[in-house]
Amino acid sequence: MNDWRIIGHGWAVRRLRSAIADGQLAQSHLFVGPPAIGKAALAHATARAVLGHDERTRRLVDQNKHPDLTLVQPDGDSIKVDQVRELLRALTLAPVESRRRVAIIDQAQLMTDSGKNAILKTLEEPNPSVVMILIAPSVDAVLPTISSRCQVLNLRPAPITDIEQALIERGLGSERAEFIARLSRGRAGWALRVIDDESLLEARQQRLDDLLALLDSNHTARFAFAEKLARTDAEVIDATLEEWLLLWRDVTRVAAGDAVERILNIDRREVIVALAEQIDVAGASAMLQAVGETQKQIDRNVNARLALDVLLLKLPRLTHLPDPVA
């Protein structure tokens, strides 16, 4: 499956490859899964397999320049109906170089209502020469009338060992590859981006440093941080809470007697051990639950500032923690 250049998701590659070889590939697909897990990579790999196997075709597909490939992505915070209409117009044209046309709609959940309605007819009565791939975080994120007309592939996190090996093949040392693979939590796309963008790791470090500083701060400092974080966009808030959740998960595991070597944040082992020594399993579990509940509340559009205020007031007051390790 190396010719598909997909990290993990072997079952999905086998299914798609077999369908293409047998001439049984569905015309409408919905690839779902968490962010950066490899949905777009699999969509482009499928397009390469459908449009041709020569190196020129591969290169044009990877660059989104193949004449028989149309990629639709959000314009700002949504996919406008005009974008969908332009896509549908392109799909009525005969293929230029291949026997089929392929359309990829990335973040399909962001289509406007008019865009969703416009695409339904194409999904109901697809052109035999068209393969359409929609990408979304979950089946529930799109209309049932859309998902029911698609073959759904629900992508799960890739094995950490697969990601580690892929990073080593791209020139990383084994220790660095293992570290990034652990942090990726099966998100191959995130791991690959880290190679070219160290700021992703720097942002993670800062979020963990912020949490540790808050543990040794008073209410005024905590409220000030909550106000500052609440003014950022939803993506930053979610990423911050996710990093905090994973740290408390590590603390809970160590406090419960699990081996330190099994924690995710292996570069923070000293801090995690120190936290586990100062707070029992019940306390760590309570924080784990509190962060998770805050995530759910914000997802349900509860006022972010109020939710963060409540969360930060629940943080234990802990001191004498080891200095952060960068």
Tab-separated table of C-alpha atoms in Angstrom:
chain	number	residue	atom	x	y	z
A	1	MET	CA	0.000	0.000	0.000
A	2	ASN	CA	3.056	2.281	-0.094
A	3	ASP	CA	2.012	3.570	-3.527
A	4	TRP	CA	-0.978	5.221	-1.832
A	5	ARG	CA	1.423	6.953	0.590
A	6	ILE	CA	-1.034	6.694	3.467
A	7	ILE	CA	0.118	6.302	7.083
A	8	GLY	CA	-2.133	3.781	8.804
A	9	HIS	CA	-5.736	3.291	7.645
A	10	GLY	CA	-4.681	0.122	5.812
A	11	TRP	CA	-8.209	-1.277	5.972
A	12	ALA	CA	-9.574	1.793	4.189
A	13	VAL	CA	-6.894	1.646	1.499
A	14	ARG	CA	-7.565	-2.054	0.915
A	15	ARG	CA	-11.298	-1.448	0.610
A	16	LEU	CA	-10.917	1.446	-1.817
A	17	ARG	CA	-8.196	-0.230	-3.861
A	18	SER	CA	-10.253	-3.397	-4.225
A	19	ALA	CA	-13.338	-1.434	-5.284
A	20	ILE	CA	-11.350	0.464	-7.912
A	21	ALA	CA	-9.751	-2.734	-9.237
A	22	ASP	CA	-13.154	-4.456	-9.463
A	23	GLY	CA	-14.854	-1.448	-11.032
A	24	GLN	CA	-17.155	-1.220	-8.000
A	25	LEU	CA	-16.055	2.105	-6.519
A	26	ALA	CA	-19.019	4.046	-5.146
A	27	GLN	CA	-19.636	7.417	-6.735
A	28	SER	CA	-20.257	9.298	-3.481
A	29	HIS	CA	-18.089	8.966	-0.383
A	30	LEU	CA	-17.992	10.546	3.065
A	31	PHE	CA	-14.649	10.365	4.887
A	32	VAL	CA	-15.063	11.202	8.581
A	33	GLY	CA	-12.745	11.334	11.581
A	34	PRO	CA	-10.955	13.700	13.998
A	35	PRO	CA	-8.932	16.656	12.677
A	36	ALA	CA	-5.515	15.881	11.105
A	37	ILE	CA	-6.143	12.138	11.115
A	38	GLY	CA	-5.563	11.756	7.380
A	39	LYS	CA	-8.954	12.272	5.727
A	40	ALA	CA	-7.705	14.715	3.091
A	41	ALA	CA	-4.618	12.590	2.424
A	42	LEU	CA	-6.812	9.539	1.811
A	43	ALA	CA	-9.129	11.576	-0.440
A	44	HIS	CA	-6.201	12.698	-2.592
A	45	ALA	CA	-4.769	9.171	-2.662
A	46	THR	CA	-8.136	7.915	-3.881
A	47	ALA	CA	-8.159	10.622	-6.548
A	48	ARG	CA	-4.678	9.570	-7.692
A	49	ALA	CA	-5.811	5.952	-7.946
A	50	VAL	CA	-8.907	6.913	-9.939
A	51	LEU	CA	-7.294	9.431	-12.301
A	52	GLY	CA	-4.112	7.565	-13.185
A	53	HIS	CA	-0.970	5.896	-11.914
A	54	ASP	CA	1.728	7.782	-13.816
A	55	GLU	CA	3.999	10.202	-12.002
A	56	ARG	CA	2.627	13.243	-13.817
A	57	THR	CA	-0.911	12.480	-12.658
A	58	ARG	CA	0.283	11.925	-9.107
A	59	ARG	CA	2.099	15.242	-9.083
A	60	LEU	CA	-0.841	17.198	-10.519
A	61	VAL	CA	-3.278	15.643	-8.030
A	62	ASP	CA	-0.975	16.408	-5.106
A	63	GLN	CA	-0.776	20.017	-6.304
A	64	ASN	CA	-4.567	20.202	-6.882
A	65	LYS	CA	-3.851	21.084	-10.522
A	66	HIS	CA	-5.169	18.039	-12.346
A	67	PRO	CA	-7.838	19.110	-14.897
A	68	ASP	CA	-10.154	16.303	-13.780
A	69	LEU	CA	-9.869	17.059	-10.065
A	70	THR	CA	-11.908	19.775	-8.364
A	71	LEU	CA	-11.162	20.684	-4.744
A	72	VAL	CA	-13.631	22.799	-2.773
A	73	GLN	CA	-12.530	24.279	0.554
A	74	PRO	CA	-14.120	26.814	2.898
A	75	ASP	CA	-14.026	30.448	1.878
A	76	GLY	CA	-13.591	32.021	5.285
A	77	ASP	CA	-15.828	30.210	7.751
A	78	SER	CA	-18.118	28.501	5.232
A	79	ILE	CA	-18.437	26.915	1.799
A	80	LYS	CA	-20.619	29.301	-0.169
A	81	VAL	CA	-23.431	28.187	-2.470
A	82	ASP	CA	-21.605	29.792	-5.432
A	83	GLN	CA	-18.645	27.481	-4.794
A	84	VAL	CA	-20.943	24.467	-4.822
A	85	ARG	CA	-22.683	25.638	-7.997
A	86	GLU	CA	-19.336	26.121	-9.735
A	87	LEU	CA	-18.347	22.601	-8.689
A	88	LEU	CA	-21.583	21.143	-10.046
A	89	ARG	CA	-21.086	23.001	-13.324
A	90	ALA	CA	-17.575	21.532	-13.653
A	91	LEU	CA	-18.900	18.038	-13.001
A	92	THR	CA	-21.225	18.267	-16.005
A	93	LEU	CA	-18.209	18.545	-18.318
A	94	ALA	CA	-16.557	15.518	-19.860
A	95	PRO	CA	-13.232	14.453	-18.277
A	96	VAL	CA	-10.203	16.039	-19.936
A	97	GLU	CA	-7.463	13.446	-19.415
A	98	SER	CA	-9.011	10.593	-17.464
A	99	ARG	CA	-12.117	8.482	-17.748
A	100	ARG	CA	-13.590	10.129	-14.658
A	101	ARG	CA	-13.749	13.385	-12.766
A	102	VAL	CA	-13.102	13.518	-9.030
A	103	ALA	CA	-14.499	16.164	-6.670
A	104	ILE	CA	-13.279	16.629	-3.102
A	105	ILE	CA	-15.259	18.827	-0.699
A	106	ASP	CA	-13.113	19.477	2.353
A	107	GLN	CA	-14.972	20.364	5.583
A	108	ALA	CA	-18.291	19.616	3.941
A	109	GLN	CA	-20.060	20.388	7.223
A	110	LEU	CA	-19.367	24.074	6.512
A	111	MET	CA	-21.511	24.207	3.380
A	112	THR	CA	-24.299	26.743	3.692
A	113	ASP	CA	-27.862	25.438	3.684
A	114	SER	CA	-28.214	26.525	0.071
A	115	GLY	CA	-25.011	24.671	-0.804
A	116	LYS	CA	-26.205	21.499	0.907
A	117	ASN	CA	-29.493	21.611	-0.944
A	118	ALA	CA	-27.718	22.258	-4.240
A	119	ILE	CA	-25.523	19.199	-3.917
A	120	LEU	CA	-28.297	16.791	-2.945
A	121	LYS	CA	-29.543	16.320	-6.507
A	122	THR	CA	-26.039	15.343	-7.660
A	123	LEU	CA	-25.765	12.814	-4.841
A	124	GLU	CA	-29.193	11.411	-5.709
A	125	GLU	CA	-28.493	11.137	-9.441
A	126	PRO	CA	-24.698	11.018	-9.825
A	127	ASN	CA	-23.051	11.324	-13.213
A	128	PRO	CA	-21.498	7.904	-13.998
A	129	SER	CA	-18.166	9.569	-14.759
A	130	VAL	CA	-17.972	11.406	-11.427
A	131	VAL	CA	-16.512	10.326	-8.074
A	132	MET	CA	-17.317	12.685	-5.212
A	133	ILE	CA	-15.584	12.645	-1.815
A	134	LEU	CA	-16.903	14.690	1.100
A	135	ILE	CA	-14.733	15.221	4.178
A	136	ALA	CA	-16.223	15.994	7.602
A	137	PRO	CA	-15.399	15.438	11.293
A	138	SER	CA	-18.314	13.044	11.807
A	139	VAL	CA	-21.406	11.624	10.145
A	140	ASP	CA	-23.558	13.751	12.451
A	141	ALA	CA	-21.834	16.906	11.182
A	142	VAL	CA	-23.604	16.638	7.809
A	143	LEU	CA	-27.258	16.284	6.911
A	144	PRO	CA	-28.678	12.757	7.119
A	145	THR	CA	-29.919	13.223	3.565
A	146	ILE	CA	-26.288	13.698	2.507
A	147	SER	CA	-24.632	10.970	4.588
A	148	SER	CA	-27.261	8.405	3.594
A	149	ARG	CA	-26.302	8.857	-0.057
A	150	CYS	CA	-22.589	8.293	0.565
A	151	GLN	CA	-20.387	5.343	1.359
A	152	VAL	CA	-18.986	6.276	4.781
A	153	LEU	CA	-15.394	5.589	5.835
A	154	ASN	CA	-14.874	6.375	9.524
A	155	LEU	CA	-11.138	6.859	10.006
A	156	ARG	CA	-9.700	5.933	13.380
A	157	PRO	CA	-6.349	7.038	14.846
A	158	ALA	CA	-3.431	5.379	13.099
A	159	PRO	CA	-1.158	3.050	15.104
A	160	ILE	CA	1.564	5.037	16.849
A	161	THR	CA	4.188	2.617	15.524
A	162	ASP	CA	3.074	3.338	11.949
A	163	ILE	CA	3.466	7.068	12.490
A	164	GLU	CA	6.822	6.608	14.210
A	165	GLN	CA	8.128	4.524	11.301
A	166	ALA	CA	6.865	7.078	8.770
A	167	LEU	CA	8.703	9.855	10.608
A	168	ILE	CA	11.920	7.849	10.699
A	169	GLU	CA	11.609	7.254	6.954
A	170	ARG	CA	11.400	11.030	6.562
A	171	GLY	CA	14.725	11.510	8.323
A	172	LEU	CA	13.864	11.943	12.005
A	173	GLY	CA	15.925	10.225	14.676
A	174	SER	CA	14.211	7.359	16.463
A	175	GLU	CA	13.861	9.207	19.791
A	176	ARG	CA	12.394	12.315	18.167
A	177	ALA	CA	10.118	10.210	15.977
A	178	GLU	CA	8.797	8.312	19.003
A	179	PHE	CA	8.156	11.550	20.878
A	180	ILE	CA	6.195	13.183	18.044
A	181	ALA	CA	4.330	9.945	17.289
A	182	ARG	CA	3.151	9.743	20.906
A	183	LEU	CA	2.002	13.341	20.904
A	184	SER	CA	0.173	12.842	17.614
A	185	ARG	CA	-2.312	10.443	19.264
A	186	GLY	CA	-2.720	8.693	15.950
A	187	ARG	CA	-3.120	11.908	13.924
A	188	ALA	CA	-0.716	11.309	11.056
A	189	GLY	CA	-1.459	14.685	9.487
A	190	TRP	CA	-0.492	16.499	12.678
A	191	ALA	CA	2.734	14.501	12.991
A	192	LEU	CA	3.766	15.345	9.434
A	193	ARG	CA	3.018	19.038	9.934
A	194	VAL	CA	5.241	19.118	13.008
A	195	ILE	CA	8.220	18.173	10.853
A	196	ASP	CA	7.857	21.421	8.914
A	197	ASP	CA	6.318	23.595	11.618
A	198	GLU	CA	7.937	23.490	15.043
A	199	SER	CA	5.507	26.170	16.205
A	200	LEU	CA	2.960	23.398	16.804
A	201	LEU	CA	5.187	21.946	19.503
A	202	GLU	CA	6.002	25.394	20.833
A	203	ALA	CA	2.277	26.140	21.200
A	204	ARG	CA	1.811	22.874	23.081
A	205	GLN	CA	4.670	23.715	25.430
A	206	GLN	CA	3.176	27.130	26.149
A	207	ARG	CA	-0.260	25.674	26.929
A	208	LEU	CA	1.220	23.223	29.410
A	209	ASP	CA	3.394	25.954	30.948
A	210	ASP	CA	0.283	28.105	31.353
A	211	LEU	CA	-1.509	25.322	33.213
A	212	LEU	CA	1.401	24.730	35.574
A	213	ALA	CA	1.677	28.462	36.281
A	214	LEU	CA	-2.045	28.609	37.049
A	215	LEU	CA	-1.661	25.878	39.675
A	216	ASP	CA	0.496	28.269	41.694
A	217	SER	CA	-1.568	31.427	41.101
A	218	ASN	CA	-4.328	33.265	42.936
A	219	HIS	CA	-7.898	33.847	41.818
A	220	THR	CA	-7.099	37.210	40.234
A	221	ALA	CA	-4.449	35.700	37.982
A	222	ARG	CA	-6.738	32.819	37.076
A	223	PHE	CA	-9.622	35.111	36.141
A	224	ALA	CA	-7.253	37.239	34.040
A	225	PHE	CA	-6.083	34.153	32.167
A	226	ALA	CA	-9.664	32.992	31.602
A	227	GLU	CA	-10.560	36.393	30.155
A	228	LYS	CA	-7.518	36.337	27.844
A	229	LEU	CA	-8.186	32.801	26.614
A	230	ALA	CA	-11.900	33.461	26.098
A	231	ARG	CA	-11.017	36.301	23.697
A	232	THR	CA	-9.167	33.921	21.373
A	233	ASP	CA	-10.907	31.850	18.723
A	234	ALA	CA	-12.639	28.535	19.378
A	235	GLU	CA	-9.781	26.529	17.871
A	236	VAL	CA	-7.247	27.922	20.359
A	237	ILE	CA	-9.565	27.312	23.301
A	238	ASP	CA	-10.211	23.746	22.184
A	239	ALA	CA	-6.495	23.038	21.644
A	240	THR	CA	-5.660	24.454	25.096
A	241	LEU	CA	-8.281	22.363	26.865
A	242	GLU	CA	-7.231	19.261	24.931
A	243	GLU	CA	-3.598	19.632	26.064
A	244	TRP	CA	-4.749	20.132	29.652
A	245	LEU	CA	-7.014	17.096	29.423
A	246	LEU	CA	-4.152	14.891	28.245
A	247	LEU	CA	-1.854	16.119	31.017
A	248	TRP	CA	-4.449	15.361	33.699
A	249	ARG	CA	-4.995	11.964	32.100
A	250	ASP	CA	-1.288	11.231	32.512
A	251	VAL	CA	-1.391	12.442	36.126
A	252	THR	CA	-4.381	10.211	36.834
A	253	ARG	CA	-2.627	7.170	35.400
A	254	VAL	CA	0.563	7.749	37.372
A	255	ALA	CA	-1.389	8.464	40.571
A	256	ALA	CA	-3.171	5.152	40.031
A	257	GLY	CA	0.161	3.342	39.846
A	258	ASP	CA	0.600	3.057	36.103
A	259	ALA	CA	4.130	3.023	34.706
A	260	VAL	CA	5.569	6.458	33.957
A	261	GLU	CA	6.911	5.131	30.654
A	262	ARG	CA	3.346	4.778	29.373
A	263	ILE	CA	2.369	8.431	29.714
A	264	LEU	CA	1.760	10.534	26.635
A	265	ASN	CA	3.605	13.674	27.714
A	266	ILE	CA	6.873	11.866	28.222
A	267	ASP	CA	8.870	15.111	28.141
A	268	ARG	CA	6.934	16.245	31.241
A	269	ARG	CA	7.475	13.113	33.284
A	270	GLU	CA	9.003	14.911	36.291
A	271	VAL	CA	6.134	17.375	36.525
A	272	ILE	CA	3.558	14.621	36.098
A	273	VAL	CA	5.148	12.502	38.835
A	274	ALA	CA	5.258	15.544	41.138
A	275	LEU	CA	1.601	16.307	40.465
A	276	ALA	CA	0.653	12.676	41.095
A	277	GLU	CA	2.446	12.846	44.439
A	278	GLN	CA	0.576	15.994	45.529
A	279	ILE	CA	-2.897	14.991	44.342
A	280	ASP	CA	-4.539	11.602	44.730
A	281	VAL	CA	-6.329	9.605	42.049
A	282	ALA	CA	-9.684	11.088	42.999
A	283	GLY	CA	-8.347	14.636	42.701
A	284	ALA	CA	-6.676	14.005	39.349
A	285	SER	CA	-9.795	12.270	38.039
A	286	ALA	CA	-11.907	15.214	39.167
A	287	MET	CA	-9.741	17.598	37.139
A	288	LEU	CA	-9.885	15.269	34.159
A	289	GLN	CA	-13.677	15.306	34.374
A	290	ALA	CA	-13.800	19.075	34.892
A	291	VAL	CA	-11.760	19.826	31.776
A	292	GLY	CA	-13.805	17.383	29.712
A	293	GLU	CA	-17.054	18.925	30.921
A	294	THR	CA	-15.775	22.410	30.060
A	295	GLN	CA	-15.026	21.235	26.525
A	296	LYS	CA	-18.576	19.917	26.180
A	297	GLN	CA	-20.095	23.117	27.554
A	298	ILE	CA	-18.169	25.303	25.125
A	299	ASP	CA	-19.119	22.974	22.268
A	300	ARG	CA	-22.739	23.559	23.310
A	301	ASN	CA	-22.121	27.326	23.027
A	302	VAL	CA	-22.091	28.006	26.753
A	303	ASN	CA	-20.388	31.350	27.438
A	304	ALA	CA	-16.683	30.504	27.145
A	305	ARG	CA	-15.564	33.078	29.715
A	306	LEU	CA	-17.942	31.745	32.376
A	307	ALA	CA	-17.045	28.120	31.643
A	308	LEU	CA	-13.327	28.877	31.885
A	309	ASP	CA	-13.801	30.857	35.097
A	310	VAL	CA	-15.493	27.860	36.717
A	311	LEU	CA	-12.816	25.474	35.484
A	312	LEU	CA	-9.894	27.559	36.719
A	313	LEU	CA	-11.486	27.934	40.145
A	314	LYS	CA	-11.510	24.129	40.361
A	315	LEU	CA	-7.761	23.877	39.773
A	316	PRO	CA	-5.919	22.727	42.902
A	317	ARG	CA	-3.385	25.085	44.453
A	318	LEU	CA	-0.069	23.265	44.078
A	319	THR	CA	3.482	24.465	44.594
A	320	HIS	CA	7.030	23.122	44.462
A	321	LEU	CA	6.676	21.661	40.999
A	322	PRO	CA	9.767	21.013	38.867
A	323	ASP	CA	10.622	23.626	36.296
A	324	PRO	CA	9.028	23.001	32.868
A	325	VAL	CA	11.178	21.080	30.434
A	326	ALA	CA	11.235	22.627	26.960
